[in-house]
Coordinates of C-alpha atoms in Angstrom, one line a residue:
M710 CA 120.2 86.6 164.1
E711 CA 118.6 89.7 162.7
I712 CA 121.7 90.6 160.9
A713 CA 121.7 87.2 159.2
K714 CA 118.1 87.7 158.0
E715 CA 119.1 91.2 156.8
R716 CA 122.0 89.8 154.8
K717 CA 119.7 87.1 153.3
C718 CA 117.2 89.8 152.2
R719 CA 119.9 91.9 150.7
S720 CA 121.4 88.9 148.9
S721 CA 118.0 87.9 147.5
N722 CA 117.3 91.4 146.3
S723 CA 120.7 91.6 144.6
K724 CA 120.0 88.4 142.7
H725 CA 117.0 89.9 140.9
G726 CA 118.3 93.4 140.9
E727 CA 116.4 96.4 142.2
P728 CA 114.5 98.6 139.8
P729 CA 116.1 102.0 139.1
A730 CA 114.6 104.9 141.0
Y731 CA 112.2 106.9 138.9
E732 CA 111.9 110.6 139.2
A733 CA 108.3 111.7 139.7
V734 CA 107.2 114.2 137.1
T735 CA 103.9 116.0 137.6
P736 CA 102.3 118.2 134.9
Q737 CA 102.7 121.2 137.2
S738 CA 106.5 120.8 137.1
Q739 CA 106.7 120.9 133.3
E740 CA 107.7 124.1 131.7
G741 CA 104.8 126.4 130.5
Y742 CA 102.2 124.7 132.7
R743 CA 100.5 126.3 135.7
Y744 CA 98.0 124.6 137.9
D745 CA 95.6 127.5 137.8
Q746 CA 96.0 127.9 134.0
E747 CA 92.7 128.9 132.4
Y748 CA 91.6 128.8 128.8
P749 CA 91.6 132.0 126.7
P750 CA 88.2 133.8 126.7
N751 CA 87.1 132.7 123.2
Y752 CA 88.4 129.2 123.4
A753 CA 86.5 126.2 124.6
P754 CA 88.0 122.8 124.6
V755 CA 86.5 120.2 122.2
G756 CA 85.2 117.1 124.0
S757 CA 84.6 116.6 127.7
V758 CA 86.9 118.1 130.3
V759 CA 87.8 115.7 133.1
Q760 CA 89.3 117.5 136.1
S761 CA 90.8 116.0 139.2
S762 CA 92.8 117.5 142.0
S763 CA 96.1 117.0 140.2
S764 CA 95.5 117.4 136.4
V765 CA 93.1 118.4 133.7
A766 CA 92.5 116.1 130.7
V767 CA 90.5 117.0 127.6
M768 CA 89.1 114.0 125.8
N769 CA 88.0 114.4 122.2
Q770 CA 85.1 112.2 121.1
P771 CA 84.1 111.6 117.5
L772 CA 80.9 113.5 116.7
Q773 CA 78.0 111.7 115.2
E774 CA 75.1 113.7 114.0
M775 CA 72.0 111.8 113.9
M776 CA 68.7 113.1 112.7
C777 CA 65.5 111.3 113.6
V778 CA 62.3 112.3 111.9
V779 CA 59.2 111.4 113.9
Q780 CA 56.0 111.5 112.1
P781 CA 52.7 111.5 113.9
R782 CA 50.8 108.2 113.7
P783 CA 47.7 108.6 111.5
P784 CA 44.4 108.2 113.2
D785 CA 42.9 104.7 113.4
Y786 CA 39.4 104.4 112.0
T787 CA 39.0 100.7 112.4
Y788 CA 36.2 100.9 115.0
L789 CA 34.3 103.5 112.9
A790 CA 34.6 101.2 109.9
L791 CA 33.4 98.2 111.9
F792 CA 30.4 100.2 113.1
S793 CA 29.6 101.4 109.6
C794 CA 29.9 97.8 108.3
L795 CA 27.6 96.3 110.9
C796 CA 25.1 99.1 111.5
C797 CA 24.9 101.0 108.2
F798 CA 25.4 100.2 104.5
W799 CA 27.6 97.0 104.8
P800 CA 29.3 97.0 101.3
L801 CA 30.9 100.5 101.9
G802 CA 31.5 99.6 105.6
L803 CA 33.4 96.4 104.5
A804 CA 35.6 98.4 102.1
A805 CA 36.3 100.9 104.8
L806 CA 37.2 98.2 107.3
I807 CA 39.6 96.7 104.8
Y808 CA 41.3 100.0 104.2
A809 CA 41.5 100.7 107.9
I810 CA 43.2 97.4 108.6
Q811 CA 45.6 97.9 105.7
A812 CA 46.4 101.4 107.1
K813 CA 47.2 99.9 110.5
S814 CA 49.6 97.4 109.1
M815 CA 51.2 100.1 106.9
V816 CA 51.9 102.2 110.0
D817 CA 53.5 99.2 111.8
T818 CA 55.9 98.7 108.9
G819 CA 56.8 102.4 108.7
H820 CA 55.0 103.4 105.5
Y821 CA 53.4 106.6 106.9
D822 CA 52.4 108.2 103.6
D823 CA 50.5 105.2 102.3
A824 CA 49.0 104.7 105.8
K825 CA 47.7 108.3 105.8
W826 CA 46.2 107.9 102.4
R827 CA 44.4 104.6 103.4
T828 CA 43.1 106.1 106.7
N829 CA 41.6 109.0 104.7
V830 CA 40.0 106.5 102.3
A831 CA 38.7 104.5 105.2
L832 CA 37.2 107.6 106.8
G833 CA 35.5 108.6 103.6
L834 CA 34.1 105.2 103.0
S835 CA 32.8 105.0 106.6
I836 CA 31.1 108.4 106.3
A837 CA 29.6 107.4 102.9
S838 CA 28.3 104.2 104.5
V839 CA 26.6 106.1 107.3
I840 CA 25.2 108.6 104.9
V841 CA 23.8 105.9 102.6
G842 CA 22.9 103.5 105.4
I843 CA 20.8 105.8 107.6
P844 CA 18.3 106.7 104.9
C845 CA 18.1 103.1 103.9
I846 CA 17.3 102.1 107.5
I847 CA 14.7 104.8 107.7
L848 CA 13.1 103.8 104.4
A849 CA 13.1 100.1 105.4
A850 CA 11.5 101.0 108.8
L851 CA 8.8 103.0 107.0
L852 CA 8.1 100.2 104.5
Y853 CA 7.9 97.7 107.3
A854 CA 5.5 99.8 109.3
R855 CA 3.2 100.2 106.3
I856 CA 3.1 96.6 105.6
L857 CA 2.1 95.7 109.1

């Protein structure tokens, strides 16, 4: 019975044909290759070296050089401008607040040079508002005290 099964298997394999036997070729068996081969002293392979127990493959990757310029974010003087608008000389404080808000939106869109200029203007107007506003507040307090 086993012999009949064996004949059936042989006959089914012979219908389709068996694949030819392939000879296993390893990189170590090729001429000029040694498993312990090292690179010359001044030579470094380009790309990443992948090493396994049987072979070494060097994969070259295309190089992309990218340069990213990161500029520091200009200082935000929105709160100083708001303070100078509400507590000091309001016309200059309002102008400072407008420039500070514009500078903030310029930074968000990536226009750092314009934003830096607008922050400097907002700071100058805020300082001017404080310098003009404090004497005005003192003068108004003195006049109010004399009247009463």
